Amino acid sequence: MTTQAPPKAVDGAIGFLDERFGTAGFLRGKMKKVFPDHWSFMLGEIALYSFIILLATGTFLTLWFKPSMSEVVYNGHYTKLVGVHMSEAYNSTLRISFDVRGGLLMRQIHHWAAVMFVASLTVHMLRVFFTGAYRKPREVNWLIGLGLFTLALLEGLFGYSLPDDLLSGTGLRITQGVMQSIPLVGTYLFYFAFGGDFPGHDFIPRLYTVHVLLIPGILLALVGAHFMILWHQGHTQFPGKNRAQKNVIGKPFYPVFMIKAGAFFMFTFAVIAFLGTFAQINPIWLFGPYTPDSITAGSQPDYYMGFLEGALRIMPNWETNLWGHTVSWNVLVPALVPLGLIMTGAALWPFIEQWATGDKRIHHIADRPRNAPFRTAVGMTAVTFYGLLWLAGGNDVIADKFHVSLYATTWFFRFAIFIGPVIAYNVTKRICLGLQKKDADIVHHGVESGVIMRLPNGEFIEVHEPASDEQKAVLTGKDPLPELAIEAEDENGIPSPSARGPLGKLRKNLNRAFTVDDVPADGHDEGHDDTSPHAEEELQPGGVEPGGTGGSRAISHH
Amino acid sequence: MKWITAWRRRPWAGYAVVLAALAIIGVAYAGVSPRTDRAQAAAAAASDQDVAKGKQLFNQACSSCHGANAEGTKNAPSLLGVGAASVDFQVSTGRMPAMNLGAQIPRKKPVFNEEQTRQIAAYIASLGGGPAIPSKDQVDPANGDAAMGGKLFRANCAQCHNFAGSGGALTGGKYAPPLTKATPEQIYEAMLTGPQAMPVFNDTTLTPAQKRAIIAYVTQTRSEPNPGGNGLGRVGPVAEGLAGWLVGLGLIIIAAMWITARKPKKKHNV
Amino acid sequence: MSETNETHGASSEEERAPKRVIGTPPQVQGHDLLPSDGDGGESSGYKLDPVKARKAERAAAFFFFLTFLAGIAFIVFYAVWPGHVGNDDIVRAMHSNYALGTSLTVIFIGMAVGMTIWVRHLMTTKEIIQERHELASPAEDREVFNEYFLQGAEESGLTKRPLLRRSLLLASAPLGLLPILLLRDLGPLPEKKLRHTSWKKGTRLVVDGTGQPLKPSDFNSPGGIITVIPEGAEDNLDELAKATVLLINVPEDQLKVKKGRENWNVGGIIAYSKICTHVGCPAALYEQTTHHILCPCHQSTFDALDGAKVIFGPAARPLPQLPLGVDSEGYLIATSDFHEPVGPSFWERGRPKV
C-alpha cells in the first residue's frame, strides 16, 4: 500500500502543495491522529456543525433582511397583514418567509440550528464536566468553551430580537427593562444602547452588526482555538483494557474518523433540515409586528434564555429606596445571580478541584461519573437548579396545559429552587455510591449470567460469570486521588500552618468531600480463579449470544 | 429477531429506547392540532310563544341556581338585563347549565339545541333588555377587515388568548380558553357581554365593524395552515425548545450512537 | 479480499458476558493484535468478507443514489414547481417548504447513512494504539527559553532604562480610553426623559388601534377595558412605550380611592399605565370578576380597585395612575401627566410618591 505511487493527478496536486508548503511532512503524522470512539465524544461536534449551518443559512438570510426600524406599510402576499404599519426589519422577514423561494425553509433551519447549537453546547459541556475532562491540561479549553457558551446565548438572544415581531420586541423590552434597572449607570447604558428612547430607531441596526459580524467573528476565533487545542492535546478516553494516560486507542483520523465526522455532519444537517421542514418555529407572521402597547399570552424567550425568565418570574418583589436612589433587587438578582453562579462556578471549578485535591497531574483518562461522586453530585445540583429555573420560565404554559393555579406554580418554584438542588445532591451521591458498590461486586463476584442452577440440596442459585478483562479494566480504571499534603501534622499533632485558618479548613473540608466516597473496586480478587486464561479461552466461542439462552455455556464448558 | 436481542444488550440500548419513546411522545403530542368546527346559530325574531317556551325551559334547568324569576341567588348571579347575547353565549357553548362550579366553568357539549337556546334567550331578554344576539351579517368574517382585526386583537385580546388564539393561563386556576371552537356569534357575544373573567368590550368602544374585523382575524388565523410544518400547538418557544431537545437532539444522539457503535460481530472460527 | 474471516481472533471477545455496565465506553479489542502507531509499515488492516462487503457497498451506493435523486428533486421543485412567488396563498408557501425541505432532508440523510455504512462496513483500517506526546517541553528547552528571554530583555534595554519604560507606559495609557470615548455619541443622555410622557392636561384618550376618542357614556359597561393612548401618538412607538394606558370601568362603590386621587376617576372609569413596573411588558390581562390586572410576562398582579397595588409577582410598585377628566365636548381627557415615572425602576427614580 505504501509502496504504491498515488495516481498521477493526485500525485501532481500533492507535489504542487508539498513543493510550496512542505505539506507532506507536516501532514504525515497528522493523518494518523487517533480519535477515541464514544457517542458522548461527538456532542461537541453537533455544536460545531450547527455553527457551520448557522453561518451558511445566516449568510443567505442577510441577502434579503433589512435591519431597519423605519416604518413601512406591508403590501406583500400575506393578506392578513396587508396595510399594517411595521418596521422594515419585520417587513423583510415576512418577505423572506413568503416571497423568497426556500426562504421560509432557510429561516426555520437557521432558527432550529440555533436551538440545536445551544442545546448541544449544553450537553457537551455537561459531558466534559461529568467525566472530569476539564482537568489538567484542558482547563484553558474548558474556559474557552464557557466563553463560547456565553456568547452563544447572547448571539441567540440578538438573533431572536432582529425580526422585530411581537415576541422579539417583547424580549427586547425585557432586556431594556433589565438594563435600565442596573444601579448607577443603567439609564445611561439604556440611552446609549438604544440611541434614545425605547424602542427608537437605532437598536436593530446595531444589533444586526453585532449579530452577523462581531459575535460570529469572536465565536469563529474561539471555535478555532478550541479545536486547535483539542487537536494538540488529544482527546480523552474512557478507562479500558490497554488504555493508559500515555496512550490513546482508536481509529486514525484519515480515513476513518474523517468520514465518520463527515457522516455525522450530514446527520446533524439532516435532522435540522427535518425540523425546519416539519416543525414550524418562530411563526413571525402570526405574532404580528412589534408595538410596545401589545403583548401576547405565553410571551417566552427561546429555551436557552428560559432560565433567566424563570428567575425573573419567581423572584419576590424586593426593591429598596435609599437616599433618593432605587435598587431593584427584583430585577437585578434574577438577571445576574443564576447566570453568575453557574458561569463563575463552572469557570472556577477546575481550579477549585485542583486546589482542594492537590491533584496537579495530567489527566487523559476520563472519569466515569460514579467514580467522582462529589463532582457528579455538584454537577447534578447545578443541573437541577438550572432545570427548575427553566421550567419556572414556562410556568404559565404549565399552568394552562395542566390546569393548575398560576400562583401555585410560582410558589412551588420559589421553594423548589432551594430544596430541589439539595435533594439532587444527596440522591446523586447515593446513586454514585450504589453504582460503585455494584462495580466492586462485579469485579469480585462476576456478572449475573441469567442461568439458574439447582444445587443438589435443592437450593436455586444464579450462576455468576467472571467479568471479562475488558469489563474489569473499565471498572477498576479509576485513578485514586493523591493524599493532600496539608493534612500532614507535625510530631506534636499540630496541623501544618497551611491547614489552619478558614481557607485551610475549607480546603480540608473540600478535600474530604472529594475523597470520602470511594469504594475501592480492585485489589482483592484472589480466590476467584475463574478469571484464569483458561476460562477466557473457553468462553470465547460462545460469545455471540449474550441472551439468557446462550448463558449456559459457562456451565457446560466447566 | 436475534439482532434485537443483541442490540438491547448493548450499553446504550436503554438510552436509545428512552429517547425514541420520548421522541414519539413529542411528535404525537405535537400532532394534536386545533380543529375548527362551526355551528351556525339562527337568529330569528322572538315571539311570545318563544318567551313562554323559554320560561318553561328556564324553570326546568336554570331556576334552581338563578332563582325562579332569574333574580339570582347566592350561587349564581341575577340574569335581569344581561340580554339575549349573554344567554346565547353561555348556553350555546355548553357552559350553562353548569355541572359544577370550579374556578371556571368550561366549554362543553351544549345541553339545549339551537331553538331551545333561542327561546331561553328570548325569555331572559323579555325580563330586562340587554344586548341582543348579533345578526348573521354583523359577525360574517368574510366582511371583516382581518388586518385591522389583527391589530385590535394584539392590542386587546392576545394578552390572554395568545397570538394565535390558543389560550393562556389566568390567576387562580382560571384560563382564557382557546378560540378554536368559538363560532363567530360566540366571539361577538363574548366581547359584548364579558363572560366569567373576561372584560367587556361594548359596541361604543369597539364598534360592530371592529368586532367583525377581530372575528375575521380569529377565524382566518385558526383555519390558516402552518406553512412551516407542524404548528407545535402554536404556543410559542416553550414547545419549540421541547421539540429541539427531545426530537432534534434525540435523533442526532441516536445517529452518534450508531456511528460510534461497535459492529455486532458474528462468530467466525474458520 | 479473498479470506473469509472478517476479524482477527481477539476482536470477537467483546460480545461475551452480558454487559451490565450501562454507559461504559466501547470495548477495546484484544491487546496482542492491536497494531501500535508506527510510521507506516504496519499491516494494511482487516480483511473483509467479500459477500458482505458487496452487500454493504450496494447499500451505501443505494443511499448515495438516493441523495442524487433528492438533489435532482430539489432543483426540479425549485425551478419547475409553480412556487409561491406571485401568489398570495399561504398554502403555496407550505407546499414549497415541504417540497424543498423534504428533498433537502433526504439529501443529507442519504449522504449520512451511505457514509456511515461505508465507514462501518467497508473500511479495513484497524484500531491502533498511539503514544501520547508529553505536553510539557523538556527541561532543557525551558532553560534555553528562559535564558533567551532574559537575554533579550537585557539587550533591548527595557530593564535598564526606567525612563524609556515609564514613558512608554504613559504613552499607551490614553489609548485604552479612546475607543470608549468614541462611543459617547451612541445616544443622548437620559436627563429627565424617563420621568415624563406626552400626557398633559387636556390630552384626549383615544382607542389604541382605531384612534377614536371616548366619552364616558361610550365606555359605560361595567367590567369593560380598552387600551387607550394619547391623541396624536398613534404611530409614535417611543411614545407608546411610555404612555399607553389601560382604561377600566370598575364599580364605583368598590373603588378604594387614595387620598389626593379623589377626582382622578370619572364615575368608576380609571386609567392605569399599561407598562409594567417590573421590566416594562404591557400589563394587560384584566379579570373583570376579581378586578386584577396581570402582566403576562412575569405574572405581576395588580389590584385595579386599590390603586393598582401589587398583590402578587415580582413587580415592586403599583402601576402609575393617570388622572382623568372630561373636556367641554364630553370626551375623556387626562388632567395632567402621570405623577410618577412609568415603567421599570431605575437608579435615579427615587422614592415613589404614596
PDB file of C-alpha atoms in Angstrom, chain A residues 324-517:
ATOM      1  CA  GLY A 324     -33.281  59.021  46.714  1.00  0.00           C
ATOM      2  CA  HIS A 325     -31.977  56.086  44.719  1.00  0.00           C
ATOM      3  CA  THR A 326     -33.787  52.949  43.714  1.00  0.00           C
ATOM      4  CA  VAL A 327     -32.246  49.496  43.583  1.00  0.00           C
ATOM      5  CA  SER A 328     -34.456  46.837  42.007  1.00  0.00           C
ATOM      6  CA  TRP A 329     -33.420  43.587  43.587  1.00  0.00           C
ATOM      7  CA  ASN A 330     -36.453  42.023  41.920  1.00  0.00           C
ATOM      8  CA  VAL A 331     -34.730  42.549  38.564  1.00  0.00           C
ATOM      9  CA  LEU A 332     -31.032  42.563  39.396  1.00  0.00           C
ATOM     10  CA  VAL A 333     -30.907  39.368  41.416  1.00  0.00           C
ATOM     11  CA  PRO A 334     -32.617  37.140  38.848  1.00  0.00           C
ATOM     12  CA  ALA A 335     -30.763  38.750  35.964  1.00  0.00           C
ATOM     13  CA  LEU A 336     -27.306  38.353  37.465  1.00  0.00           C
ATOM     14  CA  VAL A 337     -27.265  35.694  40.181  1.00  0.00           C
ATOM     15  CA  PRO A 338     -28.262  32.463  38.395  1.00  0.00           C
ATOM     16  CA  LEU A 339     -26.110  33.112  35.352  1.00  0.00           C
ATOM     17  CA  GLY A 340     -23.309  34.382  37.572  1.00  0.00           C
ATOM     18  CA  LEU A 341     -23.498  31.360  39.875  1.00  0.00           C
ATOM     19  CA  ILE A 342     -23.483  28.867  37.054  1.00  0.00           C
ATOM     20  CA  MET A 343     -20.860  30.505  34.837  1.00  0.00           C
ATOM     21  CA  THR A 344     -18.497  31.643  37.597  1.00  0.00           C
ATOM     22  CA  GLY A 345     -18.880  28.318  39.345  1.00  0.00           C
ATOM     23  CA  ALA A 346     -18.118  26.448  36.160  1.00  0.00           C
ATOM     24  CA  ALA A 347     -15.136  28.660  35.364  1.00  0.00           C
ATOM     25  CA  LEU A 348     -13.593  28.279  38.819  1.00  0.00           C
ATOM     26  CA  TRP A 349     -14.400  24.621  39.279  1.00  0.00           C
ATOM     27  CA  PRO A 350     -11.272  23.100  37.681  1.00  0.00           C
ATOM     28  CA  PHE A 351      -9.101  25.326  39.828  1.00  0.00           C
ATOM     29  CA  ILE A 352     -11.115  24.699  42.979  1.00  0.00           C
ATOM     30  CA  GLU A 353     -10.821  20.981  42.387  1.00  0.00           C
ATOM     31  CA  GLN A 354      -7.071  21.243  41.854  1.00  0.00           C
ATOM     32  CA  TRP A 355      -6.665  23.308  44.972  1.00  0.00           C
ATOM     33  CA  ALA A 356      -8.804  21.054  47.126  1.00  0.00           C
ATOM     34  CA  THR A 357      -7.379  17.769  45.938  1.00  0.00           C
ATOM     35  CA  GLY A 358      -3.834  18.900  45.335  1.00  0.00           C
ATOM     36  CA  ASP A 359      -4.043  16.946  42.098  1.00  0.00           C
ATOM     37  CA  LYS A 360      -1.662  18.560  39.612  1.00  0.00           C
ATOM     38  CA  ARG A 361      -1.291  15.509  37.417  1.00  0.00           C
ATOM     39  CA  ILE A 362      -2.013  15.359  33.739  1.00  0.00           C
ATOM     40  CA  HIS A 363      -5.297  13.541  33.010  1.00  0.00           C
ATOM     41  CA  HIS A 364      -6.033  11.878  29.721  1.00  0.00           C
ATOM     42  CA  ILE A 365      -8.349   9.192  31.078  1.00  0.00           C
ATOM     43  CA  ALA A 366     -11.877  10.445  31.609  1.00  0.00           C
ATOM     44  CA  ASP A 367     -13.579   9.674  34.893  1.00  0.00           C
ATOM     45  CA  ARG A 368     -16.725   7.660  34.965  1.00  0.00           C
ATOM     46  CA  PRO A 369     -19.183   9.964  36.748  1.00  0.00           C
ATOM     47  CA  ARG A 370     -19.909   7.449  39.504  1.00  0.00           C
ATOM     48  CA  ASN A 371     -16.271   7.374  40.468  1.00  0.00           C
ATOM     49  CA  ALA A 372     -16.281  11.048  41.357  1.00  0.00           C
ATOM     50  CA  PRO A 373     -19.435  11.264  43.479  1.00  0.00           C
ATOM     51  CA  PHE A 374     -18.800  14.746  44.822  1.00  0.00           C
ATOM     52  CA  ARG A 375     -18.237  16.266  41.410  1.00  0.00           C
ATOM     53  CA  THR A 376     -21.191  14.400  39.924  1.00  0.00           C
ATOM     54  CA  ALA A 377     -23.427  15.461  42.779  1.00  0.00           C
ATOM     55  CA  VAL A 378     -22.377  19.094  42.491  1.00  0.00           C
ATOM     56  CA  GLY A 379     -22.982  18.894  38.755  1.00  0.00           C
ATOM     57  CA  MET A 380     -26.455  17.490  39.264  1.00  0.00           C
ATOM     58  CA  THR A 381     -27.137  20.226  41.800  1.00  0.00           C
ATOM     59  CA  ALA A 382     -26.361  22.802  39.144  1.00  0.00           C
ATOM     60  CA  VAL A 383     -28.390  20.935  36.533  1.00  0.00           C
ATOM     61  CA  THR A 384     -31.377  20.813  38.876  1.00  0.00           C
ATOM     62  CA  PHE A 385     -31.017  24.485  39.717  1.00  0.00           C
ATOM     63  CA  TYR A 386     -30.888  25.397  36.046  1.00  0.00           C
ATOM     64  CA  GLY A 387     -33.663  22.980  35.121  1.00  0.00           C
ATOM     65  CA  LEU A 388     -36.044  24.304  37.750  1.00  0.00           C
ATOM     66  CA  LEU A 389     -35.464  27.889  36.656  1.00  0.00           C
ATOM     67  CA  TRP A 390     -36.014  26.771  33.100  1.00  0.00           C
ATOM     68  CA  LEU A 391     -39.335  25.167  33.995  1.00  0.00           C
ATOM     69  CA  ALA A 392     -40.303  28.238  36.001  1.00  0.00           C
ATOM     70  CA  GLY A 393     -39.821  30.243  32.800  1.00  0.00           C
ATOM     71  CA  GLY A 394     -42.695  28.290  31.297  1.00  0.00           C
ATOM     72  CA  ASN A 395     -44.930  28.282  34.363  1.00  0.00           C
ATOM     73  CA  ASP A 396     -47.806  29.964  32.526  1.00  0.00           C
ATOM     74  CA  VAL A 397     -47.787  27.272  29.856  1.00  0.00           C
ATOM     75  CA  ILE A 398     -47.570  24.620  32.581  1.00  0.00           C
ATOM     76  CA  ALA A 399     -50.463  26.239  34.458  1.00  0.00           C
ATOM     77  CA  ASP A 400     -52.536  26.438  31.282  1.00  0.00           C
ATOM     78  CA  LYS A 401     -51.838  22.966  29.904  1.00  0.00           C
ATOM     79  CA  PHE A 402     -52.087  21.100  33.179  1.00  0.00           C
ATOM     80  CA  HIS A 403     -54.857  23.199  34.723  1.00  0.00           C
ATOM     81  CA  VAL A 404     -53.093  24.226  37.888  1.00  0.00           C
ATOM     82  CA  SER A 405     -53.186  27.601  39.529  1.00  0.00           C
ATOM     83  CA  LEU A 406     -50.638  30.044  38.168  1.00  0.00           C
ATOM     84  CA  TYR A 407     -49.652  31.320  41.595  1.00  0.00           C
ATOM     85  CA  ALA A 408     -49.313  27.760  42.859  1.00  0.00           C
ATOM     86  CA  THR A 409     -46.683  27.081  40.197  1.00  0.00           C
ATOM     87  CA  THR A 410     -44.801  30.230  41.223  1.00  0.00           C
ATOM     88  CA  TRP A 411     -44.873  29.224  44.887  1.00  0.00           C
ATOM     89  CA  PHE A 412     -43.811  25.716  44.013  1.00  0.00           C
ATOM     90  CA  PHE A 413     -40.753  27.001  42.157  1.00  0.00           C
ATOM     91  CA  ARG A 414     -39.932  29.529  44.870  1.00  0.00           C
ATOM     92  CA  PHE A 415     -39.397  26.642  47.275  1.00  0.00           C
ATOM     93  CA  ALA A 416     -38.209  24.036  44.805  1.00  0.00           C
ATOM     94  CA  ILE A 417     -35.315  26.213  43.685  1.00  0.00           C
ATOM     95  CA  PHE A 418     -33.774  25.767  47.142  1.00  0.00           C
ATOM     96  CA  ILE A 419     -34.969  22.273  48.022  1.00  0.00           C
ATOM     97  CA  GLY A 420     -34.582  20.631  44.621  1.00  0.00           C
ATOM     98  CA  PRO A 421     -30.813  21.062  44.314  1.00  0.00           C
ATOM     99  CA  VAL A 422     -30.257  19.733  47.832  1.00  0.00           C
ATOM    100  CA  ILE A 423     -32.292  16.628  47.061  1.00  0.00           C
ATOM    101  CA  ALA A 424     -30.472  16.232  43.755  1.00  0.00           C
ATOM    102  CA  TYR A 425     -27.112  16.434  45.521  1.00  0.00           C
ATOM    103  CA  ASN A 426     -27.924  13.729  48.012  1.00  0.00           C
ATOM    104  CA  VAL A 427     -29.728  11.432  45.623  1.00  0.00           C
ATOM    105  CA  THR A 428     -26.904  11.644  43.089  1.00  0.00           C
ATOM    106  CA  LYS A 429     -24.332  10.835  45.717  1.00  0.00           C
ATOM    107  CA  ARG A 430     -26.324   7.807  46.845  1.00  0.00           C
ATOM    108  CA  ILE A 431     -26.686   6.583  43.281  1.00  0.00           C
ATOM    109  CA  CYS A 432     -22.969   7.022  42.614  1.00  0.00           C
ATOM    110  CA  LEU A 433     -22.086   5.058  45.711  1.00  0.00           C
ATOM    111  CA  GLY A 434     -24.549   2.349  44.816  1.00  0.00           C
ATOM    112  CA  LEU A 435     -23.064   2.049  41.360  1.00  0.00           C
ATOM    113  CA  GLN A 436     -19.547   1.934  42.774  1.00  0.00           C
ATOM    114  CA  LYS A 437     -20.561  -0.876  45.103  1.00  0.00           C
ATOM    115  CA  LYS A 438     -22.109  -2.703  42.205  1.00  0.00           C
ATOM    116  CA  ASP A 439     -18.899  -2.290  40.227  1.00  0.00           C
ATOM    117  CA  ALA A 440     -16.870  -3.661  43.093  1.00  0.00           C
ATOM    118  CA  ASP A 441     -19.289  -6.539  43.308  1.00  0.00           C
ATOM    119  CA  ILE A 442     -18.903  -7.349  39.637  1.00  0.00           C
ATOM    120  CA  VAL A 443     -15.145  -7.250  39.912  1.00  0.00           C
ATOM    121  CA  HIS A 444     -15.199  -9.616  42.852  1.00  0.00           C
ATOM    122  CA  HIS A 445     -18.065 -11.907  42.016  1.00  0.00           C
ATOM    123  CA  GLY A 446     -18.662 -11.567  38.299  1.00  0.00           C
ATOM    124  CA  VAL A 447     -21.846 -10.774  36.447  1.00  0.00           C
ATOM    125  CA  GLU A 448     -25.195 -12.490  36.643  1.00  0.00           C
ATOM    126  CA  SER A 449     -25.468 -14.898  33.792  1.00  0.00           C
ATOM    127  CA  GLY A 450     -29.209 -15.289  33.845  1.00  0.00           C
ATOM    128  CA  VAL A 451     -28.722 -19.026  34.383  1.00  0.00           C
ATOM    129  CA  ILE A 452     -30.472 -20.529  37.376  1.00  0.00           C
ATOM    130  CA  MET A 453     -28.899 -23.658  38.708  1.00  0.00           C
ATOM    131  CA  ARG A 454     -30.306 -26.058  41.199  1.00  0.00           C
ATOM    132  CA  LEU A 455     -27.858 -27.351  43.745  1.00  0.00           C
ATOM    133  CA  PRO A 456     -28.029 -30.937  44.932  1.00  0.00           C
ATOM    134  CA  ASN A 457     -29.558 -29.762  48.183  1.00  0.00           C
ATOM    135  CA  GLY A 458     -32.403 -28.207  46.259  1.00  0.00           C
ATOM    136  CA  GLU A 459     -31.311 -24.596  46.583  1.00  0.00           C
ATOM    137  CA  PHE A 460     -31.529 -22.406  43.495  1.00  0.00           C
ATOM    138  CA  ILE A 461     -28.652 -20.114  42.680  1.00  0.00           C
ATOM    139  CA  GLU A 462     -27.899 -17.852  39.788  1.00  0.00           C
ATOM    140  CA  VAL A 463     -24.620 -18.624  38.089  1.00  0.00           C
ATOM    141  CA  HIS A 464     -22.208 -15.711  38.018  1.00  0.00           C
ATOM    142  CA  GLU A 465     -19.781 -15.420  35.188  1.00  0.00           C
ATOM    143  CA  PRO A 466     -16.481 -13.759  35.813  1.00  0.00           C
ATOM    144  CA  ALA A 467     -16.245 -10.286  34.414  1.00  0.00           C
ATOM    145  CA  SER A 468     -14.250 -10.035  31.229  1.00  0.00           C
ATOM    146  CA  ASP A 469     -10.817  -8.458  31.292  1.00  0.00           C
ATOM    147  CA  GLU A 470     -12.188  -5.553  29.364  1.00  0.00           C
ATOM    148  CA  GLN A 471     -15.005  -5.047  31.792  1.00  0.00           C
ATOM    149  CA  LYS A 472     -12.626  -5.284  34.695  1.00  0.00           C
ATOM    150  CA  ALA A 473     -10.335  -2.774  33.109  1.00  0.00           C
ATOM    151  CA  VAL A 474     -13.266  -0.389  32.862  1.00  0.00           C
ATOM    152  CA  LEU A 475     -14.426  -0.987  36.400  1.00  0.00           C
ATOM    153  CA  THR A 476     -11.051  -0.755  38.040  1.00  0.00           C
ATOM    154  CA  GLY A 477      -9.847   2.040  35.814  1.00  0.00           C
ATOM    155  CA  LYS A 478     -10.376   4.781  38.347  1.00  0.00           C
ATOM    156  CA  ASP A 479      -7.492   6.791  39.459  1.00  0.00           C
ATOM    157  CA  PRO A 480      -7.388   7.416  43.199  1.00  0.00           C
ATOM    158  CA  LEU A 481      -6.678  10.974  44.205  1.00  0.00           C
ATOM    159  CA  PRO A 482      -3.322  11.631  45.830  1.00  0.00           C
ATOM    160  CA  GLU A 483      -3.162  12.452  49.504  1.00  0.00           C
ATOM    161  CA  LEU A 484      -3.234  16.107  50.212  1.00  0.00           C
ATOM    162  CA  ALA A 485      -0.032  17.337  51.800  1.00  0.00           C
ATOM    163  CA  ILE A 486      -1.737  19.857  54.065  1.00  0.00           C
ATOM    164  CA  GLU A 487      -3.324  17.140  56.100  1.00  0.00           C
ATOM    165  CA  ALA A 488       0.048  16.295  57.483  1.00  0.00           C
ATOM    166  CA  GLU A 489       0.545  17.054  61.113  1.00  0.00           C
ATOM    167  CA  ASP A 490       3.840  17.597  62.763  1.00  0.00           C
ATOM    168  CA  GLU A 491       5.178  15.374  65.534  1.00  0.00           C
ATOM    169  CA  ASN A 492       3.146  17.206  68.170  1.00  0.00           C
ATOM    170  CA  GLY A 493      -0.107  16.603  66.341  1.00  0.00           C
ATOM    171  CA  ILE A 494      -0.436  20.228  65.323  1.00  0.00           C
ATOM    172  CA  PRO A 495      -1.658  20.734  61.788  1.00  0.00           C
ATOM    173  CA  SER A 496       0.682  22.493  59.414  1.00  0.00           C
ATOM    174  CA  PRO A 497       0.216  26.259  59.067  1.00  0.00           C
ATOM    175  CA  SER A 498      -1.418  25.878  55.663  1.00  0.00           C
ATOM    176  CA  ALA A 499      -4.156  23.753  57.185  1.00  0.00           C
ATOM    177  CA  ARG A 500      -5.106  26.355  59.745  1.00  0.00           C
ATOM    178  CA  GLY A 501      -7.294  29.366  59.258  1.00  0.00           C
ATOM    179  CA  PRO A 502     -10.598  29.486  57.399  1.00  0.00           C
ATOM    180  CA  LEU A 503      -9.055  28.826  53.986  1.00  0.00           C
ATOM    181  CA  GLY A 504      -7.114  25.873  55.245  1.00  0.00           C
ATOM    182  CA  LYS A 505     -10.217  24.458  56.892  1.00  0.00           C
ATOM    183  CA  LEU A 506     -12.245  24.995  53.751  1.00  0.00           C
ATOM    184  CA  ARG A 507      -9.592  23.229  51.748  1.00  0.00           C
ATOM    185  CA  LYS A 508      -9.557  20.348  54.166  1.00  0.00           C
ATOM    186  CA  ASN A 509     -13.331  20.005  54.086  1.00  0.00           C
ATOM    187  CA  LEU A 510     -13.436  20.202  50.333  1.00  0.00           C
ATOM    188  CA  ASN A 511     -10.700  17.638  50.096  1.00  0.00           C
ATOM    189  CA  ARG A 512     -12.734  15.344  52.291  1.00  0.00           C
ATOM    190  CA  ALA A 513     -15.769  15.881  50.088  1.00  0.00           C
ATOM    191  CA  PHE A 514     -13.769  14.936  47.032  1.00  0.00           C
ATOM    192  CA  THR A 515     -12.209  11.844  48.525  1.00  0.00           C
ATOM    193  CA  VAL A 516     -14.589  10.426  51.091  1.00  0.00           C
ATOM    194  CA  ASP A 517     -16.991   8.434  48.939  1.00  0.00           C
TER     195      ASP A 517
END
